[in-house]
mmCIF file of C-alpha atoms in Angstrom:
data_model
loop_
_atom_site.group_PDB
_atom_site.id
_atom_site.type_symbol
_atom_site.label_atom_id
_atom_site.label_comp_id
_atom_site.label_asym_id
_atom_site.label_seq_id
_atom_site.Cartn_x
_atom_site.Cartn_y
_atom_site.Cartn_z
ATOM 1 C CA UNK I 281 -7.258 37.113 -16.121
ATOM 2 C CA UNK I 282 -9.704 39.540 -14.624
ATOM 3 C CA UNK I 283 -10.837 36.989 -11.590
ATOM 4 C CA UNK I 284 -13.999 38.586 -10.141
ATOM 5 C CA UNK I 285 -15.762 36.297 -7.350
ATOM 6 C CA UNK I 286 -14.958 36.415 -4.330
ATOM 7 C CA UNK I 287 -14.198 32.808 -3.761
ATOM 8 C CA UNK I 288 -10.503 33.946 -6.176
ATOM 9 C CA UNK I 289 -9.799 36.575 -3.597
ATOM 10 C CA UNK I 290 -6.378 38.099 -3.792
ATOM 11 C CA UNK I 291 -5.391 40.677 -2.368
ATOM 12 C CA UNK I 292 -5.925 42.734 1.350
ATOM 13 C CA UNK I 293 -4.059 45.858 1.140
ATOM 14 C CA UNK I 294 -4.186 45.961 6.085
ATOM 15 C CA UNK I 295 -2.023 49.673 5.498
ATOM 16 C CA UNK I 296 -3.835 51.848 7.404
ATOM 17 C CA UNK I 297 -5.794 54.333 5.386
ATOM 18 C CA UNK I 298 -3.248 57.726 4.413
ATOM 19 C CA UNK I 299 -0.650 55.299 4.234
ATOM 20 C CA UNK I 300 -1.322 55.774 0.340
ATOM 21 C CA UNK I 301 -3.968 53.155 -0.096
ATOM 22 C CA UNK I 302 -5.754 55.247 -3.835
ATOM 23 C CA UNK I 303 -2.504 54.652 -5.053
ATOM 24 C CA UNK I 304 -1.838 51.806 -4.482
ATOM 25 C CA UNK I 305 -5.772 51.496 -5.598
ATOM 26 C CA UNK I 306 -4.693 52.947 -8.999
ATOM 27 C CA UNK I 307 -2.189 50.523 -8.735
ATOM 28 C CA UNK I 308 -3.864 47.466 -8.794
ATOM 29 C CA UNK I 309 -6.581 48.549 -11.735
ATOM 30 C CA UNK I 310 -3.680 48.474 -13.409
ATOM 31 C CA UNK I 311 -2.220 45.058 -12.898
ATOM 32 C CA UNK I 312 -5.647 43.833 -13.805
ATOM 33 C CA UNK I 313 -7.807 43.390 -10.209
ATOM 34 C CA UNK I 314 -10.031 44.537 -9.569
ATOM 35 C CA UNK I 315 -10.299 46.319 -5.676
ATOM 36 C CA UNK I 316 -12.762 47.738 -3.421
ATOM 37 C CA UNK I 317 -11.561 51.208 -1.666
ATOM 38 C CA UNK I 318 -14.187 51.879 0.995
ATOM 39 C CA UNK I 319 -13.738 55.174 0.575
ATOM 40 C CA UNK I 320 -14.575 55.381 -2.704
ATOM 41 C CA UNK I 321 -17.663 53.355 -2.121
ATOM 42 C CA UNK I 322 -19.194 54.422 1.829
ATOM 43 C CA UNK I 323 -21.976 51.450 1.524
ATOM 44 C CA UNK I 324 -19.234 49.221 1.843
ATOM 45 C CA UNK I 325 -19.321 50.153 5.284
ATOM 46 C CA UNK I 326 -21.601 49.456 6.948
ATOM 47 C CA UNK I 327 -21.615 45.389 6.697
ATOM 48 C CA UNK I 328 -18.411 45.836 7.437
ATOM 49 C CA UNK I 329 -18.317 48.191 11.089
ATOM 50 C CA UNK I 330 -21.624 46.941 12.057
ATOM 51 C CA UNK I 331 -19.490 43.037 12.242
ATOM 52 C CA UNK I 332 -16.472 44.596 13.616
ATOM 53 C CA UNK I 333 -18.259 47.245 15.733
ATOM 54 C CA UNK I 334 -21.554 47.142 15.767
ATOM 55 C CA UNK I 335 -24.200 49.538 15.428
ATOM 56 C CA UNK I 336 -27.061 51.070 15.528
ATOM 57 C CA UNK I 337 -28.756 48.944 13.062
ATOM 58 C CA UNK I 338 -27.676 46.208 15.181
ATOM 59 C CA UNK I 339 -24.854 43.442 14.834
ATOM 60 C CA UNK I 340 -23.688 42.367 11.527
ATOM 61 C CA UNK I 341 -22.253 38.814 10.647
ATOM 62 C CA UNK I 342 -18.959 37.891 9.545
ATOM 63 C CA UNK I 343 -20.573 36.334 6.213
ATOM 64 C CA UNK I 344 -22.529 40.087 6.070
ATOM 65 C CA UNK I 345 -18.910 41.862 6.003
ATOM 66 C CA UNK I 346 -17.092 39.054 3.890
ATOM 67 C CA UNK I 347 -19.534 39.508 0.992
ATOM 68 C CA UNK I 348 -19.024 42.833 0.535
ATOM 69 C CA UNK I 349 -16.259 41.245 -1.517
ATOM 70 C CA UNK I 350 -18.388 39.433 -3.605
ATOM 71 C CA UNK I 351 -17.308 40.910 -7.589
ATOM 72 C CA UNK I 352 -13.790 42.000 -5.922
ATOM 73 C CA UNK I 353 -10.126 40.550 -5.715
ATOM 74 C CA UNK I 354 -8.303 42.968 -3.893
ATOM 75 C CA UNK I 355 -9.883 45.393 -1.207
ATOM 76 C CA UNK I 356 -8.018 48.377 0.823
ATOM 77 C CA UNK I 357 -8.905 51.089 3.221
ATOM 78 C CA UNK I 358 -11.295 51.305 6.573
ATOM 79 C CA UNK I 359 -11.584 48.832 7.790
ATOM 80 C CA UNK I 360 -10.589 46.456 5.646
ATOM 81 C CA UNK I 361 -7.493 46.828 6.662
ATOM 82 C CA UNK I 362 -8.662 45.314 10.172
ATOM 83 C CA UNK I 363 -10.224 41.715 8.392
ATOM 84 C CA UNK I 364 -7.082 40.205 7.612
ATOM 85 C CA UNK I 365 -7.401 37.131 9.996
ATOM 86 C CA UNK I 366 -10.932 36.402 8.823
ATOM 87 C CA UNK I 367 -9.734 37.001 5.252
ATOM 88 C CA UNK I 368 -6.826 34.594 6.207
ATOM 89 C CA UNK I 369 -9.394 32.056 7.109
ATOM 90 C CA UNK I 370 -12.157 32.998 4.353
ATOM 91 C CA UNK I 371 -9.355 32.990 1.573
ATOM 92 C CA UNK I 372 -6.329 30.472 2.563
ATOM 93 C CA UNK I 373 -4.380 31.659 -1.215
ATOM 94 C CA UNK I 374 -4.984 35.343 -0.454
ATOM 95 C CA UNK I 375 -2.346 38.040 0.066
ATOM 96 C CA UNK I 376 -0.984 41.048 2.030
ATOM 97 C CA UNK I 377 -0.015 43.725 1.611
ATOM 98 C CA UNK I 378 1.220 46.286 4.021
ATOM 99 C CA UNK I 379 1.896 49.727 3.523
ATOM 100 C CA UNK I 380 3.765 51.989 6.585
ATOM 101 C CA UNK I 381 4.381 55.502 7.307
ATOM 102 C CA UNK I 382 6.676 56.614 10.499
ATOM 103 C CA UNK I 383 3.820 57.093 13.092
ATOM 104 C CA UNK I 384 4.141 60.842 13.303
ATOM 105 C CA UNK I 385 4.137 61.517 9.691
ATOM 106 C CA UNK I 386 0.880 60.159 9.423
ATOM 107 C CA UNK I 387 -1.152 61.690 12.185
ATOM 108 C CA UNK I 388 -0.006 64.579 10.225
ATOM 109 C CA UNK I 389 -1.383 63.411 7.565
ATOM 110 C CA UNK I 390 -4.827 62.887 8.983
ATOM 111 C CA UNK I 391 -4.486 66.167 10.225
ATOM 112 C CA UNK I 392 -4.101 67.476 7.089
ATOM 113 C CA UNK I 393 -6.991 66.083 5.263
ATOM 114 C CA UNK I 394 -9.491 67.221 8.413
ATOM 115 C CA UNK I 395 -7.775 70.842 7.547
ATOM 116 C CA UNK I 396 -8.812 70.389 4.545
ATOM 117 C CA UNK I 397 -12.218 69.593 4.775
ATOM 118 C CA UNK I 398 -12.269 72.723 6.964
ATOM 119 C CA UNK I 399 -11.152 74.845 4.583
ATOM 120 C CA UNK I 400 -13.636 73.141 2.288
ATOM 121 C CA UNK I 401 -16.552 73.252 4.544
ATOM 122 C CA UNK I 402 -16.790 70.143 4.106
ATOM 123 C CA UNK I 403 -16.675 67.228 7.423
ATOM 124 C CA UNK I 404 -15.407 63.768 7.580
ATOM 125 C CA UNK I 405 -18.093 62.265 9.207
ATOM 126 C CA UNK I 406 -20.955 65.185 10.641
ATOM 127 C CA UNK I 407 -25.054 64.381 8.737
ATOM 128 C CA UNK I 408 -23.544 60.836 7.628
ATOM 129 C CA UNK I 409 -24.617 57.922 9.050
ATOM 130 C CA UNK I 410 -24.103 56.305 12.278
ATOM 131 C CA UNK I 411 -21.695 53.694 10.699
ATOM 132 C CA UNK I 412 -19.402 56.069 9.209
ATOM 133 C CA UNK I 413 -19.466 58.340 11.946
ATOM 134 C CA UNK I 414 -17.886 55.632 14.407
ATOM 135 C CA UNK I 415 -16.158 53.698 11.269
ATOM 136 C CA UNK I 416 -14.119 56.630 9.756
ATOM 137 C CA UNK I 417 -10.454 58.380 10.365
ATOM 138 C CA UNK I 418 -10.048 55.340 12.392
ATOM 139 C CA UNK I 419 -12.080 56.001 15.572
ATOM 140 C CA UNK I 420 -11.515 52.583 16.617
ATOM 141 C CA UNK I 421 -7.915 53.389 17.413
ATOM 142 C CA UNK I 422 -9.398 56.311 19.245
ATOM 143 C CA UNK I 423 -7.976 59.141 16.879
ATOM 144 C CA UNK I 424 -8.785 62.504 17.351
ATOM 145 C CA UNK I 425 -7.318 64.704 14.744
ATOM 146 C CA UNK I 426 -8.106 67.871 15.586
ATOM 147 C CA UNK I 427 -7.573 70.050 18.977
ATOM 148 C CA UNK I 428 -10.892 71.796 19.258
ATOM 149 C CA UNK I 429 -10.211 74.088 22.797
ATOM 150 C CA UNK I 430 -13.635 74.801 23.155
ATOM 151 C CA UNK I 431 -13.494 70.984 24.243
ATOM 152 C CA UNK I 432 -10.477 69.511 25.391
ATOM 153 C CA UNK I 433 -7.316 70.583 27.075
ATOM 154 C CA UNK I 434 -3.922 70.750 25.395
ATOM 155 C CA UNK I 435 -3.456 67.752 27.878
ATOM 156 C CA UNK I 436 -6.672 65.249 26.773
ATOM 157 C CA UNK I 437 -5.262 66.216 22.852
ATOM 158 C CA UNK I 438 -1.721 64.764 23.279
ATOM 159 C CA UNK I 439 -3.615 61.898 25.074
ATOM 160 C CA UNK I 440 -6.032 60.737 22.484
ATOM 161 C CA UNK I 441 -3.061 61.293 20.430
ATOM 162 C CA UNK I 442 -0.606 58.879 22.214
ATOM 163 C CA UNK I 443 -3.257 56.012 21.981
ATOM 164 C CA UNK I 444 -4.129 57.029 18.451
ATOM 165 C CA UNK I 445 0.122 56.299 17.170
ATOM 166 C CA UNK I 446 0.057 53.384 19.729
ATOM 167 C CA UNK I 447 -3.203 51.712 18.407
ATOM 168 C CA UNK I 448 -1.140 52.553 14.883
ATOM 169 C CA UNK I 449 1.674 50.406 15.294
ATOM 170 C CA UNK I 450 0.723 48.408 17.395
ATOM 171 C CA UNK I 451 -1.211 47.106 14.455
ATOM 172 C CA UNK I 452 1.425 47.348 12.135
ATOM 173 C CA UNK I 453 3.021 45.047 14.561
ATOM 174 C CA UNK I 454 0.473 42.772 14.643
ATOM 175 C CA UNK I 455 0.104 42.108 11.020
ATOM 176 C CA UNK I 456 3.469 41.126 10.638
ATOM 177 C CA UNK I 457 3.573 38.774 13.708
ATOM 178 C CA UNK I 458 0.110 37.251 12.751
ATOM 179 C CA UNK I 459 0.552 36.788 8.878
ATOM 180 C CA UNK I 460 3.262 34.582 7.489
ATOM 181 C CA UNK I 461 5.746 36.630 6.030
ATOM 182 C CA UNK I 462 5.347 34.368 3.015
ATOM 183 C CA UNK I 463 2.073 36.258 2.119
ATOM 184 C CA UNK I 464 2.865 39.460 3.310
ATOM 185 C CA UNK I 465 4.635 42.059 0.922
ATOM 186 C CA UNK I 466 5.677 45.458 3.368
ATOM 187 C CA UNK I 467 5.754 48.161 0.727
ATOM 188 C CA UNK I 468 8.410 50.803 0.752
ATOM 189 C CA UNK I 469 6.999 53.498 -1.571
ATOM 190 C CA UNK I 470 10.789 54.289 -3.089
ATOM 191 C CA UNK I 471 10.768 50.697 -5.066
ATOM 192 C CA UNK I 472 7.618 51.226 -7.437
ATOM 193 C CA UNK I 473 7.110 48.068 -9.720
ATOM 194 C CA UNK I 474 9.050 45.281 -8.856
ATOM 195 C CA UNK I 475 8.443 44.604 -5.654
ATOM 196 C CA UNK I 476 4.616 44.577 -6.189
ATOM 197 C CA UNK I 477 4.991 42.559 -9.482
ATOM 198 C CA UNK I 478 6.761 40.031 -8.548
ATOM 199 C CA UNK I 479 5.383 39.214 -4.717
ATOM 200 C CA UNK I 480 1.643 38.819 -7.134
ATOM 201 C CA UNK I 481 3.916 37.378 -10.402
ATOM 202 C CA UNK I 482 2.490 40.133 -12.717
ATOM 203 C CA UNK I 483 3.841 41.588 -14.923
ATOM 204 C CA UNK I 484 5.679 44.873 -14.680
ATOM 205 C CA UNK I 485 3.443 47.534 -15.985
ATOM 206 C CA UNK I 486 5.450 50.152 -19.072
ATOM 207 C CA UNK I 487 3.125 53.086 -16.617
ATOM 208 C CA UNK I 488 4.555 55.005 -13.907
ATOM 209 C CA UNK I 489 3.029 53.359 -10.350
ATOM 210 C CA UNK I 490 0.935 55.525 -9.621
ATOM 211 C CA UNK I 491 0.626 58.882 -6.691
ATOM 212 C CA UNK I 492 -2.638 59.632 -6.659
ATOM 213 C CA UNK I 493 -4.165 61.604 -4.116
ATOM 214 C CA UNK I 494 -8.038 62.284 -5.017
ATOM 215 C CA UNK I 495 -9.698 63.666 -1.799
ATOM 216 C CA UNK I 496 -6.769 66.124 -1.190
ATOM 217 C CA UNK I 497 -7.607 67.125 -4.726
ATOM 218 C CA UNK I 498 -11.439 67.884 -4.717
ATOM 219 C CA UNK I 499 -10.708 69.153 -1.108
ATOM 220 C CA UNK I 500 -7.990 71.948 -2.656
ATOM 221 C CA UNK I 501 -10.175 72.892 -5.490
ATOM 222 C CA UNK I 502 -13.584 72.440 -2.746
ATOM 223 C CA UNK I 503 -11.269 75.288 -0.548
ATOM 224 C CA UNK I 504 -9.696 77.151 -3.532
ATOM 225 C CA UNK I 505 -13.699 78.497 -3.925
ATOM 226 C CA UNK I 506 -14.946 78.859 -0.013
ATOM 227 C CA UNK I 507 -11.401 81.208 0.072
ATOM 228 C CA UNK I 508 -12.988 83.188 -3.696
ATOM 229 C CA UNK I 509 -15.827 83.471 -2.200
ATOM 230 C CA UNK I 510 -15.359 84.619 1.476
ATOM 231 C CA UNK I 511 -16.689 82.246 3.303
ATOM 232 C CA UNK I 512 -12.774 81.509 5.022
ATOM 233 C CA UNK I 513 -12.521 84.490 6.850
#
């Protein structure tokens, strides 16, 4: 049965962006959930980021942030994954899913994504609303994934990378400290459907577990077009 009320919010993916949130979004839908992925629907980020960090148009309340869940029973991606304590308090029956990649692999995944944006002549943040510029690419963790020789030294880049990796690992540690173990599934991608469906008390779908990266596919296609047009040197 599809439940589409925020009062019945069921599941928050507390994994960082680029740890498989797009695949998990597809998996949730296959299980009959109605998830909200903030990377697919950027309008959700303004009240969320206003609540967590403030923004140019003023602060937002927790009620504003939780209102973005109305009509959905699951959520993921930045900055939903930072709202686990608020979700625990607002929806005591909710469960949580943690997808993990080792820190260095996660960082390199993001670096590849940024390079994909550059090759496609698109930007992750330029030209986007203020709230998006300051609430994407894990800026809240001090992350800067590309080295720019013209405005930073290699030592500066290394220091920022270390800060980013430390905050990534602290997030994983704190999630597991704060969320009761019976409410949290630490998900291993090699395990497929079994642990997820058992955790949610749902039947195993006949289809294979999805592997999705729509953003990368889009950027690869755009990048190849730019190559053909001679715009990438």
